[in-house]
C-alpha cells in the first residue's frame, strides 16, 4: 500500500501524476484539511502533525509514504526518516533544478513561508543556480488556505499582492502542491513564463523507488482510498 498525504487537496495534484504511471498498487491518500495551513506552523507542530499521519498510514499497512507537500518535506522529512527507519519516504521539493538546468535567467519560486525560509530550499539553490541566474523567493502566505477553502476573491487578492511587483520573470516554480490549481491565474501575470511544479518528478521518482525495492505491483485492479 502506498500512503500519500498533504494538508488537504494540494497533494491530489501529485496523486494525479502518480495514477498515470503506477496503475496497480493500492493507494491511500490522507487529506489533512483540518490542520491546513501547514505553511505557518512551527517545526515542532509539523513534526507532531506529520507523525500522527504517518502512524495512521503505517496502521493501514503502508510501506512507502509520499509526502505530497513541500512544507512538510522541507521541514520534516529528515525527522520522519530517522523516526521511522523502516518506512520509505518520498518527498516533494520545489522544482528549482529544472529552471536552472533549462537556463532561465529570472526564476520566481512561490511557496509557503515555511518552505521558502527552509534550509532545503537554500541548499537547492546553492546546488543548482549558475552565477548569472537570479532566483527570487516569494512566500505566499494565505494562498494555500484560500485554495483549500475555494475562496476565489481571496485568491485573486493575494495573487495581485504577491505577483504584481515582479517583472521580467521567465520561469515560475510552484513550490506548494496547492498552487497548480491556480496555475492559469498565475500565468496571466507572466504570459511568457514557463511554469513548473514537482508532480511529474515525484511520480517518476516514486516508480523508480518502488521498482528498486520490489514493491511495484504488476497486476490487479488498483484501489484508491481518500481519507478526509
Ligand atoms: N500543499 C502544501 C505544500 O506543498 C502545504 C500548504 C499549507 O498547508 O500551507 O507546501
PDB file of C-alpha atoms and ligand atoms in Angstrom:
ATOM      1  CA  UNK A   1       0.000   0.000   0.000  1.00  0.00           C
ATOM      2  CA  UNK A   2       1.307   3.467  -0.917  1.00  0.00           C
ATOM      3  CA  UNK A   3       0.431   6.255   1.520  1.00  0.00           C
ATOM      4  CA  UNK A   4       0.233   9.870   0.387  1.00  0.00           C
ATOM      5  CA  UNK A   5      -0.534  12.924   2.495  1.00  0.00           C
ATOM      6  CA  UNK A   6      -0.835  16.697   2.374  1.00  0.00           C
ATOM      7  CA  UNK A   7      -2.634  19.429   4.283  1.00  0.00           C
ATOM      8  CA  UNK A   8      -5.730  18.897   2.138  1.00  0.00           C
ATOM      9  CA  UNK A   9      -6.312  18.876  -1.607  1.00  0.00           C
ATOM     10  CA  UNK A  10      -2.818  20.022  -2.678  1.00  0.00           C
ATOM     11  CA  UNK A  11      -1.286  16.568  -2.874  1.00  0.00           C
ATOM     12  CA  UNK A  12      -4.074  15.412  -5.188  1.00  0.00           C
ATOM     13  CA  UNK A  13      -2.085  17.209  -7.903  1.00  0.00           C
ATOM     14  CA  UNK A  14       0.704  14.712  -7.148  1.00  0.00           C
ATOM     15  CA  UNK A  15      -1.726  11.779  -6.950  1.00  0.00           C
ATOM     16  CA  UNK A  16      -2.968  12.600 -10.471  1.00  0.00           C
ATOM     17  CA  UNK A  17       0.556  12.157 -11.880  1.00  0.00           C
ATOM     18  CA  UNK A  18       1.183   9.021  -9.805  1.00  0.00           C
ATOM     19  CA  UNK A  19      -2.002   7.417 -11.167  1.00  0.00           C
ATOM     20  CA  UNK A  20      -0.769   7.895 -14.726  1.00  0.00           C
ATOM     21  CA  UNK A  21       2.304   5.700 -14.263  1.00  0.00           C
ATOM     22  CA  UNK A  22       1.571   3.486 -11.256  1.00  0.00           C
ATOM     23  CA  UNK A  23      -1.542   1.591 -12.187  1.00  0.00           C
ATOM     24  CA  UNK A  24      -1.791  -1.480  -9.948  1.00  0.00           C
ATOM     25  CA  UNK A  25      -0.510  -0.530  -6.483  1.00  0.00           C
ATOM     26  CA  UNK A  26      -3.213   0.344  -3.975  1.00  0.00           C
ATOM     27  CA  UNK A  27      -3.088   3.891  -2.665  1.00  0.00           C
ATOM     28  CA  UNK A  28      -4.419   5.674   0.391  1.00  0.00           C
ATOM     29  CA  UNK A  29      -4.456   9.487   0.352  1.00  0.00           C
ATOM     30  CA  UNK A  30      -4.776  11.387   3.618  1.00  0.00           C
ATOM     31  CA  UNK A  31      -6.078  14.948   3.163  1.00  0.00           C
ATOM     32  CA  UNK A  32      -5.280  16.714   6.416  1.00  0.00           C
ATOM     33  CA  UNK A  33      -7.548  19.723   5.770  1.00  0.00           C
ATOM     34  CA  UNK A  34      -8.276  20.173   9.473  1.00  0.00           C
ATOM     35  CA  UNK A  35      -4.655  21.217  10.039  1.00  0.00           C
ATOM     36  CA  UNK A  36      -4.424  23.427   6.951  1.00  0.00           C
ATOM     37  CA  UNK A  37      -2.376  25.577   6.558  1.00  0.00           C
ATOM     38  CA  UNK A  38       0.916  23.833   7.352  1.00  0.00           C
ATOM     39  CA  UNK A  39       2.884  26.773   5.986  1.00  0.00           C
ATOM     40  CA  UNK A  40       2.670  28.955   9.084  1.00  0.00           C
ATOM     41  CA  UNK A  41       3.187  26.200  11.677  1.00  0.00           C
ATOM     42  CA  UNK A  42       6.348  25.710  13.740  1.00  0.00           C
ATOM     43  CA  UNK A  43       8.656  22.760  13.095  1.00  0.00           C
ATOM     44  CA  UNK A  44       7.534  21.142  16.351  1.00  0.00           C
ATOM     45  CA  UNK A  45       3.879  21.442  15.382  1.00  0.00           C
ATOM     46  CA  UNK A  46       4.605  19.980  11.953  1.00  0.00           C
ATOM     47  CA  UNK A  47       6.597  17.079  13.421  1.00  0.00           C
ATOM     48  CA  UNK A  48       3.658  16.147  15.661  1.00  0.00           C
ATOM     49  CA  UNK A  49       1.030  16.503  12.919  1.00  0.00           C
ATOM     50  CA  UNK A  50       3.021  14.531  10.345  1.00  0.00           C
ATOM     51  CA  UNK A  51       3.984  11.783  12.851  1.00  0.00           C
ATOM     52  CA  UNK A  52       0.278  11.256  13.638  1.00  0.00           C
ATOM     53  CA  UNK A  53      -0.484  10.848   9.928  1.00  0.00           C
ATOM     54  CA  UNK A  54       2.472   8.513   9.399  1.00  0.00           C
ATOM     55  CA  UNK A  55       1.299   6.372  12.359  1.00  0.00           C
ATOM     56  CA  UNK A  56      -2.143   6.187  10.774  1.00  0.00           C
ATOM     57  CA  UNK A  57      -0.735   5.223   7.366  1.00  0.00           C
ATOM     58  CA  UNK A  58       1.537   2.567   8.880  1.00  0.00           C
ATOM     59  CA  UNK A  59      -1.564   1.096  10.542  1.00  0.00           C
ATOM     60  CA  UNK A  60      -3.127   0.920   7.094  1.00  0.00           C
ATOM     61  CA  UNK A  61      -0.152  -1.209   6.021  1.00  0.00           C
ATOM     62  CA  UNK A  62       1.773   1.430   4.059  1.00  0.00           C
ATOM     63  CA  UNK A  63       5.434   0.622   3.437  1.00  0.00           C
ATOM     64  CA  UNK A  64       6.139   3.692   1.373  1.00  0.00           C
ATOM     65  CA  UNK A  65       4.832   7.186   2.063  1.00  0.00           C
ATOM     66  CA  UNK A  66       4.779  10.135  -0.309  1.00  0.00           C
ATOM     67  CA  UNK A  67       4.886  13.479   1.445  1.00  0.00           C
ATOM     68  CA  UNK A  68       2.897  15.339  -1.202  1.00  0.00           C
ATOM     69  CA  UNK A  69       3.630  18.654   0.443  1.00  0.00           C
ATOM     70  CA  UNK A  70       6.656  20.919   0.055  1.00  0.00           C
ATOM     71  CA  UNK A  71       6.218  22.351   3.547  1.00  0.00           C
ATOM     72  CA  UNK A  72       6.180  19.009   5.354  1.00  0.00           C
ATOM     73  CA  UNK A  73       9.053  17.744   3.197  1.00  0.00           C
ATOM     74  CA  UNK A  74      11.371  20.700   3.629  1.00  0.00           C
ATOM     75  CA  UNK A  75      10.648  20.886   7.375  1.00  0.00           C
ATOM     76  CA  UNK A  76      10.164  17.266   8.494  1.00  0.00           C
ATOM     77  CA  UNK A  77      11.428  14.623   6.109  1.00  0.00           C
ATOM     78  CA  UNK A  78      14.789  14.099   7.873  1.00  0.00           C
ATOM     79  CA  UNK A  79      12.987  13.861  11.209  1.00  0.00           C
ATOM     80  CA  UNK A  80      10.443  11.344   9.853  1.00  0.00           C
ATOM     81  CA  UNK A  81      13.171   9.263   8.185  1.00  0.00           C
ATOM     82  CA  UNK A  82      15.050   8.890  11.441  1.00  0.00           C
ATOM     83  CA  UNK A  83      11.893   8.294  13.492  1.00  0.00           C
ATOM     84  CA  UNK A  84      10.578   5.609  11.090  1.00  0.00           C
ATOM     85  CA  UNK A  85      13.655   3.851   9.675  1.00  0.00           C
ATOM     86  CA  UNK A  86      11.615   1.004   8.151  1.00  0.00           C
ATOM     87  CA  UNK A  87       9.417   3.264   6.066  1.00  0.00           C
ATOM     88  CA  UNK A  88      10.495   4.664   2.707  1.00  0.00           C
ATOM     89  CA  UNK A  89       9.664   8.375   2.416  1.00  0.00           C
ATOM     90  CA  UNK A  90       9.397  10.166  -0.919  1.00  0.00           C
ATOM     91  CA  UNK A  91       9.445  13.946  -0.582  1.00  0.00           C
ATOM     92  CA  UNK A  92       8.227  16.871  -2.674  1.00  0.00           C
ATOM     93  CA  UNK A  93      10.541  19.845  -3.119  1.00  0.00           C
ATOM     94  CA  UNK A  94      10.306  22.936  -5.341  1.00  0.00           C
ATOM     95  CA  UNK A  95      11.499  22.096  -8.886  1.00  0.00           C
ATOM     96  CA  UNK A  96      14.346  24.648  -8.769  1.00  0.00           C
ATOM     97  CA  UNK A  97      16.726  22.279 -10.571  1.00  0.00           C
ATOM     98  CA  UNK A  98      14.531  22.214 -13.693  1.00  0.00           C
ATOM     99  CA  UNK A  99      14.547  26.006 -14.038  1.00  0.00           C
ATOM    100  CA  UNK A 100      18.311  26.160 -13.525  1.00  0.00           C
ATOM    101  CA  UNK A 101      19.012  23.287 -15.932  1.00  0.00           C
ATOM    102  CA  UNK A 102      16.855  24.958 -18.573  1.00  0.00           C
ATOM    103  CA  UNK A 103      18.910  28.122 -18.289  1.00  0.00           C
ATOM    104  CA  UNK A 104      16.221  30.540 -17.236  1.00  0.00           C
ATOM    105  CA  UNK A 105      17.613  33.854 -16.081  1.00  0.00           C
ATOM    106  CA  UNK A 106      14.936  35.090 -13.676  1.00  0.00           C
ATOM    107  CA  UNK A 107      13.077  32.446 -11.748  1.00  0.00           C
ATOM    108  CA  UNK A 108      10.348  33.141  -9.233  1.00  0.00           C
ATOM    109  CA  UNK A 109       9.794  30.419  -6.626  1.00  0.00           C
ATOM    110  CA  UNK A 110       6.391  30.538  -4.939  1.00  0.00           C
ATOM    111  CA  UNK A 111       5.820  28.602  -1.730  1.00  0.00           C
ATOM    112  CA  UNK A 112       4.630  28.783   1.836  1.00  0.00           C
ATOM    113  CA  UNK A 113       6.528  30.814   4.430  1.00  0.00           C
ATOM    114  CA  UNK A 114       7.947  27.611   5.945  1.00  0.00           C
ATOM    115  CA  UNK A 115       9.137  26.312   2.575  1.00  0.00           C
ATOM    116  CA  UNK A 116      10.787  29.444   1.222  1.00  0.00           C
ATOM    117  CA  UNK A 117      12.605  30.008   4.536  1.00  0.00           C
ATOM    118  CA  UNK A 118      13.792  26.409   4.773  1.00  0.00           C
ATOM    119  CA  UNK A 119      17.397  25.217   4.637  1.00  0.00           C
ATOM    120  CA  UNK A 120      16.403  22.659   1.979  1.00  0.00           C
ATOM    121  CA  UNK A 121      15.408  25.417  -0.432  1.00  0.00           C
ATOM    122  CA  UNK A 122      18.667  27.295   0.248  1.00  0.00           C
ATOM    123  CA  UNK A 123      20.566  24.089  -0.483  1.00  0.00           C
ATOM    124  CA  UNK A 124      18.645  23.503  -3.725  1.00  0.00           C
ATOM    125  CA  UNK A 125      19.584  26.998  -4.868  1.00  0.00           C
ATOM    126  CA  UNK A 126      23.250  26.625  -3.889  1.00  0.00           C
ATOM    127  CA  UNK A 127      23.454  23.311  -5.683  1.00  0.00           C
ATOM    128  CA  UNK A 128      21.717  24.281  -8.918  1.00  0.00           C
ATOM    129  CA  UNK A 129      21.911  28.024  -9.577  1.00  0.00           C
ATOM    130  CA  UNK A 130      24.550  29.239 -12.030  1.00  0.00           C
ATOM    131  CA  UNK A 131      26.173  32.605 -11.242  1.00  0.00           C
ATOM    132  CA  UNK A 132      24.331  34.537 -13.973  1.00  0.00           C
ATOM    133  CA  UNK A 133      20.901  33.241 -12.882  1.00  0.00           C
ATOM    134  CA  UNK A 134      18.633  35.036 -10.429  1.00  0.00           C
ATOM    135  CA  UNK A 135      16.178  33.264  -8.177  1.00  0.00           C
ATOM    136  CA  UNK A 136      13.506  35.166  -6.287  1.00  0.00           C
ATOM    137  CA  UNK A 137      11.694  33.516  -3.397  1.00  0.00           C
ATOM    138  CA  UNK A 138       8.170  34.627  -2.538  1.00  0.00           C
ATOM    139  CA  UNK A 139       6.256  33.388   0.496  1.00  0.00           C
ATOM    140  CA  UNK A 140       2.587  33.429  -0.475  1.00  0.00           C
ATOM    141  CA  UNK A 141       1.050  33.398   2.969  1.00  0.00           C
ATOM    142  CA  UNK A 142      -2.667  32.552   2.933  1.00  0.00           C
ATOM    143  CA  UNK A 143      -2.731  31.331  -0.662  1.00  0.00           C
ATOM    144  CA  UNK A 144      -2.791  27.577   0.057  1.00  0.00           C
ATOM    145  CA  UNK A 145      -5.598  28.102   2.555  1.00  0.00           C
ATOM    146  CA  UNK A 146      -7.592  30.269   0.119  1.00  0.00           C
ATOM    147  CA  UNK A 147      -7.238  27.464  -2.468  1.00  0.00           C
ATOM    148  CA  UNK A 148      -8.163  24.795   0.102  1.00  0.00           C
ATOM    149  CA  UNK A 149     -11.309  26.708   1.042  1.00  0.00           C
ATOM    150  CA  UNK A 150     -12.059  27.658  -2.574  1.00  0.00           C
ATOM    151  CA  UNK A 151     -12.118  31.365  -1.724  1.00  0.00           C
ATOM    152  CA  UNK A 152     -11.742  32.909  -5.178  1.00  0.00           C
ATOM    153  CA  UNK A 153     -11.911  36.523  -4.049  1.00  0.00           C
ATOM    154  CA  UNK A 154      -9.050  35.949  -1.603  1.00  0.00           C
ATOM    155  CA  UNK A 155      -7.048  34.008  -4.226  1.00  0.00           C
ATOM    156  CA  UNK A 156      -7.292  36.934  -6.672  1.00  0.00           C
ATOM    157  CA  UNK A 157      -6.422  39.485  -3.989  1.00  0.00           C
ATOM    158  CA  UNK A 158      -3.363  37.547  -2.814  1.00  0.00           C
ATOM    159  CA  UNK A 159      -2.062  36.827  -6.310  1.00  0.00           C
ATOM    160  CA  UNK A 160      -2.302  40.523  -7.133  1.00  0.00           C
ATOM    161  CA  UNK A 161      -0.425  41.491  -3.987  1.00  0.00           C
ATOM    162  CA  UNK A 162       2.278  38.828  -4.354  1.00  0.00           C
ATOM    163  CA  UNK A 163       2.851  38.763  -8.107  1.00  0.00           C
ATOM    164  CA  UNK A 164       2.387  42.309  -9.416  1.00  0.00           C
ATOM    165  CA  UNK A 165       5.741  43.595  -8.048  1.00  0.00           C
ATOM    166  CA  UNK A 166       7.713  41.198 -10.313  1.00  0.00           C
ATOM    167  CA  UNK A 167       8.761  41.878 -13.927  1.00  0.00           C
ATOM    168  CA  UNK A 168      10.895  40.032 -16.472  1.00  0.00           C
ATOM    169  CA  UNK A 169      10.303  36.665 -14.862  1.00  0.00           C
ATOM    170  CA  UNK A 170      10.949  33.863 -17.348  1.00  0.00           C
ATOM    171  CA  UNK A 171      10.201  30.853 -15.164  1.00  0.00           C
ATOM    172  CA  UNK A 172       7.994  30.161 -12.191  1.00  0.00           C
ATOM    173  CA  UNK A 173       8.265  27.286  -9.765  1.00  0.00           C
ATOM    174  CA  UNK A 174       5.097  26.245  -7.967  1.00  0.00           C
ATOM    175  CA  UNK A 175       6.683  25.253  -4.653  1.00  0.00           C
ATOM    176  CA  UNK A 176       3.425  24.264  -2.987  1.00  0.00           C
ATOM    177  CA  UNK A 177       1.228  21.436  -4.168  1.00  0.00           C
ATOM    178  CA  UNK A 178      -1.898  23.599  -3.849  1.00  0.00           C
ATOM    179  CA  UNK A 179      -0.679  26.132  -6.419  1.00  0.00           C
ATOM    180  CA  UNK A 180      -1.192  24.091  -9.635  1.00  0.00           C
ATOM    181  CA  UNK A 181      -4.933  24.715  -9.067  1.00  0.00           C
ATOM    182  CA  UNK A 182      -4.333  28.410  -9.805  1.00  0.00           C
ATOM    183  CA  UNK A 183      -1.678  27.963 -12.490  1.00  0.00           C
ATOM    184  CA  UNK A 184      -3.789  29.710 -15.144  1.00  0.00           C
ATOM    185  CA  UNK A 185      -4.321  32.729 -12.909  1.00  0.00           C
ATOM    186  CA  UNK A 186      -0.560  32.898 -12.211  1.00  0.00           C
ATOM    187  CA  UNK A 187       0.213  32.565 -15.923  1.00  0.00           C
ATOM    188  CA  UNK A 188      -1.883  35.690 -16.640  1.00  0.00           C
ATOM    189  CA  UNK A 189       0.648  37.774 -14.692  1.00  0.00           C
ATOM    190  CA  UNK A 190       3.561  36.298 -16.687  1.00  0.00           C
ATOM    191  CA  UNK A 191       2.150  35.174 -20.052  1.00  0.00           C
ATOM    192  CA  UNK A 192       5.518  34.128 -21.455  1.00  0.00           C
ATOM    193  CA  UNK A 193       6.973  32.416 -18.403  1.00  0.00           C
ATOM    194  CA  UNK A 194       7.416  28.651 -18.155  1.00  0.00           C
ATOM    195  CA  UNK A 195       5.664  27.244 -15.093  1.00  0.00           C
ATOM    196  CA  UNK A 196       6.902  24.108 -13.345  1.00  0.00           C
ATOM    197  CA  UNK A 197       5.638  22.000 -10.491  1.00  0.00           C
ATOM    198  CA  UNK A 198       7.082  18.863  -8.913  1.00  0.00           C
ATOM    199  CA  UNK A 199       4.302  16.365  -9.583  1.00  0.00           C
ATOM    200  CA  UNK A 200       5.796  14.552 -12.566  1.00  0.00           C
ATOM    201  CA  UNK A 201       9.209  14.344 -10.907  1.00  0.00           C
ATOM    202  CA  UNK A 202       7.742  12.919  -7.694  1.00  0.00           C
ATOM    203  CA  UNK A 203       5.683  10.314  -9.581  1.00  0.00           C
ATOM    204  CA  UNK A 204       8.686   9.176 -11.651  1.00  0.00           C
ATOM    205  CA  UNK A 205      10.909   9.006  -8.586  1.00  0.00           C
ATOM    206  CA  UNK A 206       8.262   7.014  -6.697  1.00  0.00           C
ATOM    207  CA  UNK A 207       8.037   4.481  -9.507  1.00  0.00           C
ATOM    208  CA  UNK A 208      11.821   4.058  -9.583  1.00  0.00           C
ATOM    209  CA  UNK A 209      11.944   3.516  -5.821  1.00  0.00           C
ATOM    210  CA  UNK A 210       9.051   1.028  -5.949  1.00  0.00           C
ATOM    211  CA  UNK A 211      10.868  -0.963  -8.618  1.00  0.00           C
ATOM    212  CA  UNK A 212      14.204  -0.942  -6.815  1.00  0.00           C
ATOM    213  CA  UNK A 213      12.543  -2.099  -3.582  1.00  0.00           C
ATOM    214  CA  UNK A 214      10.484  -4.769  -5.314  1.00  0.00           C
ATOM    215  CA  UNK A 215       7.253  -3.012  -4.307  1.00  0.00           C
ATOM    216  CA  UNK A 216       5.776  -2.284  -7.737  1.00  0.00           C
ATOM    217  CA  UNK A 217       2.566  -4.283  -8.152  1.00  0.00           C
ATOM    218  CA  UNK A 218       2.301  -5.574 -11.717  1.00  0.00           C
ATOM    219  CA  UNK A 219      -1.277  -6.792 -11.927  1.00  0.00           C
ATOM    220  CA  UNK A 220      -4.726  -6.448 -10.346  1.00  0.00           C
ATOM    221  CA  UNK A 221      -7.224  -3.615 -10.081  1.00  0.00           C
ATOM    222  CA  UNK A 222      -5.939  -0.553  -8.246  1.00  0.00           C
ATOM    223  CA  UNK A 223      -7.919   0.861  -5.333  1.00  0.00           C
ATOM    224  CA  UNK A 224      -7.509   4.475  -4.266  1.00  0.00           C
ATOM    225  CA  UNK A 225      -8.946   5.490  -0.929  1.00  0.00           C
ATOM    226  CA  UNK A 226      -9.170   9.168   0.048  1.00  0.00           C
ATOM    227  CA  UNK A 227      -9.392   9.958   3.762  1.00  0.00           C
ATOM    228  CA  UNK A 228     -10.513  13.439   4.822  1.00  0.00           C
TER     229      UNK A 228
HETATM  230  N1  LIG B   1       0.405  21.903  -0.032  1.00  0.00           N
HETATM  231  C1  LIG B   1       1.419  22.209   0.874  1.00  0.00           C
HETATM  232  C2  LIG B   1       2.774  22.494   0.296  1.00  0.00           C
HETATM  233  O1  LIG B   1       3.094  21.959  -0.735  1.00  0.00           O
HETATM  234  C3  LIG B   1       1.080  22.964   2.155  1.00  0.00           C
HETATM  235  C4  LIG B   1       0.239  24.155   2.102  1.00  0.00           C
HETATM  236  C5  LIG B   1      -0.139  24.606   3.516  1.00  0.00           C
HETATM  237  O2  LIG B   1      -0.841  23.850   4.171  1.00  0.00           O
HETATM  238  O3  LIG B   1       0.302  25.679   3.929  1.00  0.00           O
HETATM  239  O4  LIG B   1       3.548  23.197   0.882  1.00  0.00           O
END
